Amino acid sequence: MEKVAFVERSNADKLFRVAQWLAIATIVYNILEGLVSVYFGFEDESLALFGFGIDSFIEVLSGIGIAHMVFRIKRQPEGSRNKFERTALRITGTAFYLLVAGLLVTSGYNFLTQHQPETTQVGIIISLLSIAVMWALIYGKTRVGTRLESKAILADAACTRVCVYMSVVLLISSGVFELTGFPYIDSIGALFLAYFSFKEGRECFEKARGKSHCEC
């Protein structure tokens, strides 16, 4: 059950509007990031970038659940996670597990065939942009969550750090390939993305069962 501290009504409404806009911004950014990453990941044959793009689309599903959560908390500060949010979490968790399976199988194939991307320059650009945007979202969500004393919004801000970690993985794998041409680094980066995706998928099912508060 989420409890939000008493805040002057006008200020509370303003803070919830900010929280809603942050949730919408997260959805819009992930859509754009997913489109660019999937396109160039396919064109450049970069599994890490392609997987990163698919993860961005899954984060859109998560973002929809978060936007709904913020709207619910605004109307019912002491309400519990409802059926829509639990269903969204299960769908998101399933999507993460499917992504993990795809990354593992494709990485194994790439190792066996010694496949490597044509270039990872776009991966470097996307990852740097993602790190900057995600930290800005973390800052905004943390400020709003702190002022409202909303555990759910603060938990969402904390969970956004996982997106930063995944961006760092993409940055390292893309940068190492451009600098050294090491053929397996792209697939190694994809395996690390699979690890974080598995953790996110597991957390989604835990949250759907009410065992976790985080909404990432």
Backbone as numpy.savetxt, mean C-alpha at the origin, in Angstrom:
# Nx Ny Nz CAx CAy CAz Cx Cy Cz
-13.58 -1.68 18.73 -14.43 -0.49 18.73 -13.54 0.75 18.73
-13.87 1.70 17.84 -13.07 2.93 17.71 -13.66 4.03 18.57
-12.80 4.67 19.36 -13.23 5.80 20.17 -12.44 7.02 19.76
-13.16 8.10 19.46 -12.52 9.36 19.07 -12.75 10.37 20.18
-11.69 11.04 20.59 -11.79 11.99 21.69 -12.72 13.14 21.33
-13.30 13.77 22.35 -14.16 14.92 22.13 -13.34 16.08 21.58
-13.75 16.58 20.45 -13.12 17.75 19.84 -14.25 18.70 19.48
-14.01 19.99 19.57 -15.02 20.96 19.19 -15.59 20.60 17.83
-16.91 20.66 17.72 -17.60 20.11 16.55 -17.06 20.65 15.23
-16.86 21.95 15.14 -16.38 22.55 13.88 -14.98 22.04 13.54
-14.14 21.93 14.57 -12.79 21.43 14.34 -12.80 19.96 13.95
-13.67 19.18 14.61 -13.77 17.76 14.31 -14.22 17.55 12.87
-15.21 18.31 12.43 -15.69 18.19 11.05 -14.58 18.51 10.06
-13.81 19.54 10.37 -12.71 19.92 9.49 -11.66 18.83 9.42
-11.33 18.25 10.58 -10.33 17.19 10.61 -10.81 15.95 9.87
-12.07 15.61 10.00 -12.59 14.45 9.28 -12.60 14.70 7.77
-12.87 15.94 7.36 -12.80 16.26 5.92 -11.37 16.08 5.42
-10.41 16.53 6.21 -9.00 16.33 5.83 -8.68 14.84 5.72
-9.15 14.05 6.70 -8.91 12.61 6.68 -9.53 11.97 5.44
-10.73 12.42 5.07 -11.40 11.89 3.88 -10.63 12.24 2.61
-10.13 13.47 2.54 -9.36 13.88 1.37 -8.03 13.14 1.30
-7.43 12.86 2.43 -6.20 12.07 2.44 -6.47 10.65 1.93
-7.60 10.09 2.33 -7.97 8.75 1.86 -8.20 8.75 0.35
-8.88 9.80 -0.14 -9.14 9.90 -1.59 -7.82 10.10 -2.34
-6.94 10.94 -1.80 -5.63 11.17 -2.43 -4.84 9.88 -2.52
-4.93 9.05 -1.48 -4.23 7.76 -1.49 -4.75 6.88 -2.61
-6.06 6.85 -2.79 -6.67 6.03 -3.85 -6.24 6.52 -5.23
-6.36 7.83 -5.45 -6.02 8.41 -6.76 -4.55 8.18 -7.10
-3.68 8.42 -6.11 -2.25 8.24 -6.37 -1.94 6.78 -6.71
-2.51 5.85 -5.96 -2.23 4.44 -6.22 -2.74 4.00 -7.59
-3.85 4.56 -8.04 -4.33 4.24 -9.39 -3.32 4.69 -10.43
-2.87 5.95 -10.32 -1.90 6.48 -11.28 -0.59 5.72 -11.21
-0.12 5.46 -9.98 1.13 4.72 -9.80 1.02 3.32 -10.38
-0.13 2.68 -10.16 -0.33 1.33 -10.68 -0.31 1.29 -12.20
-0.98 2.25 -12.83 -1.03 2.29 -14.30 0.37 2.46 -14.89
1.11 3.42 -14.36 2.46 3.69 -14.88 3.40 2.51 -14.62
3.33 1.96 -13.41 4.25 0.88 -13.03 3.97 -0.39 -13.83
2.70 -0.75 -13.99 2.36 -1.95 -14.75 2.77 -1.79 -16.22
2.50 -0.61 -16.78 2.83 -0.39 -18.19 4.34 -0.50 -18.43
5.12 0.25 -17.66 6.57 0.24 -17.89 7.20 -1.06 -17.37
6.60 -1.65 -16.35 7.11 -2.94 -15.90 6.98 -3.99 -16.98
5.87 -3.94 -17.72 5.67 -4.88 -18.83 6.58 -4.54 -20.00
6.64 -3.25 -20.35 7.45 -2.82 -21.48 8.94 -3.08 -21.26
9.41 -2.80 -20.04 10.83 -2.96 -19.73 11.17 -4.35 -19.20
10.14 -5.19 -19.07 10.31 -6.56 -18.57 10.93 -6.59 -17.17
10.47 -5.65 -16.35 10.93 -5.59 -14.96 9.85 -6.18 -14.06
10.12 -7.35 -13.51 9.14 -8.00 -12.64 8.90 -7.21 -11.37
9.95 -6.63 -10.80 9.80 -5.85 -9.57 8.86 -4.66 -9.80
9.05 -3.95 -10.89 8.22 -2.78 -11.18 6.79 -3.22 -11.50
6.64 -4.29 -12.25 5.31 -4.79 -12.59 4.57 -5.22 -11.32
5.25 -5.98 -10.45 4.64 -6.40 -9.20 4.29 -5.23 -8.30
5.14 -4.21 -8.30 4.89 -3.01 -7.53 3.62 -2.33 -8.02
3.42 -2.34 -9.34 2.21 -1.74 -9.90 0.96 -2.50 -9.51
1.03 -3.84 -9.55 -0.11 -4.64 -9.14 -0.43 -4.38 -7.67
0.61 -4.28 -6.85 0.41 -3.96 -5.43 -0.32 -2.62 -5.28
0.01 -1.66 -6.12 -0.65 -0.35 -6.05 -2.14 -0.48 -6.30
-2.53 -1.33 -7.25 -3.95 -1.55 -7.52 -4.64 -2.22 -6.33
-3.94 -3.13 -5.67 -4.50 -3.77 -4.48 -4.66 -2.75 -3.37
-3.71 -1.81 -3.28 -3.82 -0.76 -2.28 -5.02 0.13 -2.53
-5.48 0.20 -3.79 -6.70 0.95 -4.10 -7.89 0.31 -3.39
-7.96 -1.02 -3.44 -9.03 -1.72 -2.73 -8.97 -1.41 -1.23
-7.76 -1.45 -0.70 -7.57 -1.12 0.71 -7.99 0.32 0.99
-7.62 1.22 0.07 -7.95 2.63 0.23 -9.44 2.89 0.27
-10.19 2.13 -0.52 -11.65 2.27 -0.51 -12.20 1.89 0.87
-11.65 0.81 1.43 -12.07 0.42 2.77 -11.73 1.47 3.80
-10.56 2.12 3.64 -10.14 3.16 4.59 -11.05 4.38 4.48
-11.38 4.77 3.24 -12.28 5.92 3.04 -13.64 5.64 3.69
-14.12 4.43 3.52 -15.39 4.05 4.15 -15.27 4.08 5.67
-14.11 3.63 6.20 -13.88 3.62 7.63 -13.93 5.04 8.20
-13.27 5.99 7.53 -13.25 7.37 8.00 -14.66 7.94 8.03
-15.44 7.66 6.98 -16.82 8.15 6.91 -17.65 7.54 8.04
-17.42 6.25 8.33 -18.17 5.59 9.41 -17.81 6.19 10.77
-16.51 6.40 11.01 -16.09 6.95 12.29 -16.66 8.35 12.49
-16.75 9.12 11.42 -17.32 10.47 11.51 -18.77 10.41 11.96
-19.52 9.46 11.43 -20.94 9.34 11.79 -21.14 8.64 13.13
-20.33 7.57 13.37 -20.47 6.78 14.59 -19.09 6.57 15.22
-18.61 7.53 16.00 -17.25 7.45 16.56 -16.99 6.19 17.37
-18.03 5.61 17.95 -17.83 4.43 18.78 -18.32 3.16 18.08
-18.52 3.24 16.77 -18.99 2.07 16.03 -17.87 1.08 15.76
-18.23 -0.15 15.48 -17.26 -1.20 15.17 -17.14 -1.37 13.66
-16.08 -2.05 13.23 -15.88 -2.33 11.81 -17.11 -3.07 11.27
-17.67 -2.58 10.16 -18.91 -3.17 9.65 -18.64 -4.21 8.56
-19.73 -4.75 8.01 -19.62 -5.84 7.05 -18.87 -5.42 5.80
-19.12 -4.20 5.32 -18.45 -3.71 4.11 -16.94 -3.71 4.30
-16.48 -3.20 5.43 -15.04 -3.13 5.70 -14.43 -4.52 5.83
-15.14 -5.43 6.49 -14.61 -6.79 6.64 -14.53 -7.50 5.29
-15.54 -7.28 4.44 -15.52 -7.89 3.11 -14.39 -7.31 2.27
-14.21 -5.99 2.35 -13.12 -5.35 1.61 -11.76 -5.89 2.05
-11.62 -6.13 3.35 -10.37 -6.67 3.88 -10.11 -8.08 3.35
-11.14 -8.91 3.30 -10.97 -10.28 2.80 -10.60 -10.28 1.32
-11.25 -9.43 0.55 -10.94 -9.35 -0.88 -9.52 -8.86 -1.08
-9.13 -7.84 -0.32 -7.77 -7.30 -0.41 -6.74 -8.35 -0.01
-7.02 -9.07 1.07 -6.10 -10.12 1.51 -5.92 -11.20 0.47
-7.02 -11.61 -0.16 -6.96 -12.62 -1.23 -6.12 -12.12 -2.40
-6.33 -10.85 -2.76 -5.56 -10.27 -3.87 -4.07 -10.25 -3.55
-3.72 -9.94 -2.31 -2.31 -9.95 -1.92 -1.72 -11.35 -2.04
-2.45 -12.36 -1.62 -1.95 -13.74 -1.71 -1.77 -14.17 -3.16
-2.68 -13.75 -4.04 -2.54 -14.06 -5.46 -1.30 -13.39 -6.04
-1.05 -12.15 -5.61 0.15 -11.44 -6.06 1.40 -12.17 -5.60
1.40 -12.64 -4.35 2.55 -13.39 -3.83 2.81 -14.62 -4.69
1.77 -15.37 -5.01 1.92 -16.58 -5.83 2.50 -16.23 -7.20
1.98 -15.17 -7.81 2.47 -14.76 -9.12 3.92 -14.34 -9.09
4.31 -13.59 -8.07 5.70 -13.14 -7.96 6.65 -14.31 -7.72
6.23 -15.25 -6.89 7.09 -16.41 -6.61 7.31 -17.25 -7.86
6.23 -17.53 -8.58 6.34 -18.36 -9.77 7.17 -17.67 -10.85
6.89 -16.40 -11.08 7.62 -15.67 -12.13 9.08 -15.46 -11.76
9.36 -15.20 -10.49 10.75 -15.05 -10.05 11.52 -16.35 -10.27
10.89 -17.47 -9.93 11.53 -18.76 -10.15 11.83 -19.00 -11.62
10.89 -18.65 -12.47 11.10 -18.81 -13.92 12.26 -17.92 -14.39
12.28 -16.67 -13.89 13.34 -15.75 -14.30 14.72 -16.22 -13.84
14.78 -16.83 -12.65 16.06 -17.37 -12.17 16.53 -18.51 -13.08
15.60 -19.38 -13.45 15.95 -20.53 -14.28 16.38 -20.12 -15.69
15.72 -19.11 -16.23 16.01 -18.68 -17.61 17.03 -17.54 -17.67
17.48 -17.07 -16.49 18.41 -15.94 -16.40 17.86 -14.69 -17.09
16.56 -14.53 -16.97 15.91 -13.36 -17.58 16.24 -12.11 -16.79
16.43 -11.01 -17.47 16.69 -9.74 -16.82 15.95 -8.62 -17.55
15.62 -7.54 -16.84 14.89 -6.44 -17.50 15.76 -5.71 -18.51
15.10 -5.02 -19.42 15.84 -4.21 -20.39 16.42 -2.97 -19.72
15.64 -2.37 -18.83 16.10 -1.21 -18.06 15.24 -1.09 -16.82
15.76 -0.43 -15.79 14.99 -0.21 -14.56 14.96 1.27 -14.19
15.20 2.12 -15.18 15.24 3.56 -14.91 13.91 4.08 -14.40
12.82 3.60 -14.98 11.49 4.05 -14.54 11.24 3.60 -13.10
11.72 2.42 -12.74 11.57 1.94 -11.37 12.21 2.87 -10.36
13.36 3.43 -10.71 14.03 4.38 -9.83 13.17 5.63 -9.64
12.63 6.14 -10.74 11.81 7.36 -10.67 10.54 7.12 -9.87
9.85 6.02 -10.18 8.59 5.71 -9.49 8.82 5.51 -7.99
9.87 4.80 -7.64 10.12 4.52 -6.22 10.43 5.79 -5.45
11.24 6.68 -6.02 11.55 7.94 -5.35 10.30 8.78 -5.16
9.46 8.85 -6.20 8.22 9.61 -6.10 7.29 9.00 -5.05
7.22 7.67 -5.05 6.34 6.98 -4.09 6.79 7.22 -2.65
8.09 7.18 -2.41 8.60 7.43 -1.05 8.19 8.83 -0.58
8.33 9.83 -1.46 7.99 11.20 -1.09 6.49 11.33 -0.81
5.67 10.76 -1.68 4.21 10.88 -1.52 3.74 10.13 -0.28
4.26 8.93 -0.07 3.82 8.14 1.09 4.21 8.80 2.41
5.38 9.41 2.48 5.77 10.09 3.71 4.88 11.30 3.95
4.48 11.99 2.87 3.56 13.12 3.02 2.21 12.65 3.55
1.73 11.51 3.04 0.46 10.96 3.51 0.57 10.50 4.97
1.69 9.88 5.32 1.91 9.46 6.71 1.86 10.68 7.65
2.53 11.75 7.24 2.55 12.97 8.05 1.14 13.52 8.24
0.39 13.61 7.14 -0.97 14.15 7.21 -1.89 13.28 8.06
-1.84 11.97 7.85 -2.71 11.07 8.61 -2.35 11.06 10.09
-1.06 11.14 10.39 -0.63 11.15 11.78 -1.12 12.40 12.50
-1.03 13.54 11.84 -1.51 14.80 12.44 -3.00 14.74 12.72
-3.76 14.28 11.73 -5.22 14.22 11.90 -5.58 13.20 12.98
-4.96 12.02 12.91 -5.26 10.98 13.89 -4.91 11.39 15.30
-3.80 12.14 15.45 -3.38 12.60 16.78 -4.37 13.61 17.34
-4.80 14.54 16.52 -5.72 15.58 16.99 -7.09 15.00 17.32
-7.51 13.98 16.57 -8.79 13.33 16.87 -8.64 12.22 17.90
-7.39 11.86 18.20 -7.09 10.71 19.06 -7.82 9.47 18.54
-7.74 9.29 17.22 -8.37 8.15 16.57 -7.34 7.05 16.36
-7.51 5.93 17.04 -6.58 4.82 16.91 -6.57 4.26 15.49
-7.74 4.22 14.86 -7.82 3.65 13.52 -7.05 4.49 12.50
-7.20 5.81 12.57 -6.50 6.68 11.62 -5.00 6.65 11.87
-4.60 6.63 13.15 -3.18 6.53 13.47 -2.61 5.18 13.02
-3.39 4.12 13.16 -2.93 2.81 12.72 -2.77 2.78 11.21
-3.68 3.44 10.50 -3.57 3.51 9.04 -2.31 4.26 8.64
-1.99 5.34 9.35 -0.76 6.10 9.07 0.46 5.22 9.27
0.45 4.43 10.35 1.58 3.54 10.62 1.71 2.48 9.55
0.58 1.97 9.09 0.61 0.90 8.08 1.10 1.41 6.72
0.92 2.70 6.46 1.39 3.26 5.20 2.90 3.13 5.07
3.58 2.93 6.18 5.04 2.75 6.14 5.42 1.50 5.34
4.53 0.51 5.30 4.81 -0.69 4.51 4.99 -0.31 3.04
4.19 0.65 2.57 4.33 1.12 1.19 5.69 1.77 0.97
6.18 2.46 2.00 7.51 3.06 1.91 8.57 1.98 1.80
8.44 0.93 2.62 9.41 -0.17 2.58 9.44 -0.82 1.19
8.27 -1.01 0.61 8.20 -1.63 -0.71 8.82 -0.71 -1.77
8.63 0.58 -1.61 9.24 1.54 -2.53 10.76 1.50 -2.42
11.26 1.35 -1.19 12.70 1.25 -0.98 13.25 -0.01 -1.64
12.52 -1.11 -1.54 12.93 -2.36 -2.20 13.04 -2.14 -3.71
12.02 -1.49 -4.28 12.05 -1.21 -5.72 13.22 -0.30 -6.08
13.46 0.70 -5.25 14.56 1.64 -5.51 15.91 0.91 -5.49
16.11 0.05 -4.50 17.39 -0.65 -4.39 17.59 -1.61 -5.55
16.57 -2.42 -5.86 16.71 -3.40 -6.95 16.91 -2.70 -8.29
16.15 -1.61 -8.51 16.29 -0.88 -9.77 17.63 -0.19 -9.87
18.06 0.42 -8.76 19.34 1.13 -8.76 20.52 0.20 -8.94
20.50 -0.95 -8.26 21.60 -1.91 -8.37 21.70 -2.44 -9.80
20.56 -2.70 -10.44 20.61 -3.21 -11.82 21.21 -2.17 -12.76
20.80 -0.91 -12.60 21.31 0.13 -13.48 22.81 0.35 -13.27
23.27 0.18 -12.03 24.68 0.42 -11.73 25.58 -0.76 -12.08
25.07 -1.97 -11.87 25.92 -3.16 -12.01 25.48 -4.11 -13.12
24.20 -4.06 -13.50 23.71 -5.01 -14.49 23.55 -6.41 -13.94
23.57 -6.56 -12.61 23.41 -7.87 -11.98 22.08 -8.48 -12.41
22.07 -9.60 -13.11 20.85 -10.09 -13.77 19.75 -10.57 -12.83
20.09 -10.97 -11.62 19.08 -11.56 -10.73 18.46 -10.56 -9.75
18.98 -9.34 -9.71 18.53 -8.40 -8.69 17.07 -8.02 -8.85
16.58 -7.97 -10.08 15.17 -7.63 -10.29 14.26 -8.70 -9.68
14.60 -9.95 -9.89 13.81 -11.04 -9.32 13.95 -11.11 -7.81
15.15 -10.79 -7.30 15.34 -10.75 -5.85 14.46 -9.65 -5.24
14.42 -8.50 -5.91 13.54 -7.42 -5.45 12.08 -7.86 -5.45
11.68 -8.61 -6.48 10.30 -9.10 -6.56 10.00 -10.05 -5.40
10.99 -10.84 -4.98 10.79 -11.76 -3.86 10.58 -10.98 -2.55
11.31 -9.89 -2.38 11.09 -9.05 -1.20 9.70 -8.41 -1.23
9.25 -8.01 -2.42 7.90 -7.48 -2.55 6.87 -8.55 -2.19
7.16 -9.80 -2.58 6.27 -10.91 -2.24 6.18 -11.08 -0.73
7.31 -10.92 -0.05 7.34 -11.04 1.41 6.43 -10.00 2.07
6.57 -8.73 1.65 5.73 -7.69 2.23 4.26 -7.88 1.84
4.01 -8.35 0.62 2.64 -8.59 0.19 2.00 -9.70 1.02
2.78 -10.74 1.33 2.27 -11.82 2.17 1.89 -11.29 3.55
2.76 -10.45 4.13 2.47 -9.89 5.44 1.20 -9.04 5.40
1.05 -8.25 4.34 -0.14 -7.41 4.23 -1.39 -8.27 4.06
-1.28 -9.34 3.26 -2.43 -10.22 3.08 -2.84 -10.87 4.38
-1.86 -11.34 5.14 -2.16 -11.97 6.43 -2.80 -10.99 7.38
-2.30 -9.75 7.41 -2.87 -8.74 8.30 -4.30 -8.40 7.91
-4.60 -8.42 6.61 -5.96 -8.13 6.16 -6.95 -9.14 6.74
-6.59 -10.42 6.70 -7.48 -11.44 7.24 -7.57 -11.34 8.77
-6.46 -10.96 9.42 -6.50 -10.76 10.87 -7.43 -9.61 11.22
-7.37 -8.54 10.44 -8.23 -7.39 10.69 -9.69 -7.74 10.45
-9.94 -8.55 9.41 -11.31 -8.96 9.11 -11.90 -9.78 10.25
-11.01 -10.50 10.97 -11.47 -11.30 12.12 -11.46 -10.49 13.41
-11.08 -9.21 13.30 -11.08 -8.35 14.48 -9.87 -8.51 15.36
-8.78 -9.09 14.84 -7.59 -9.32 15.63 -6.54 -8.22 15.46
-6.82 -7.27 14.60 -5.86 -6.19 14.35 -6.62 -4.93 14.05
-6.03 -3.76 14.37 -6.70 -2.48 14.18 -6.26 -1.78 12.92
-5.09 -2.17 12.42 -4.50 -1.46 11.29 -5.34 -1.63 10.04
-5.41 -0.59 9.21 -6.27 -0.61 8.03 -5.49 -0.51 6.72
-4.18 -0.87 6.75 -3.38 -0.67 5.54 -3.76 -1.68 4.47
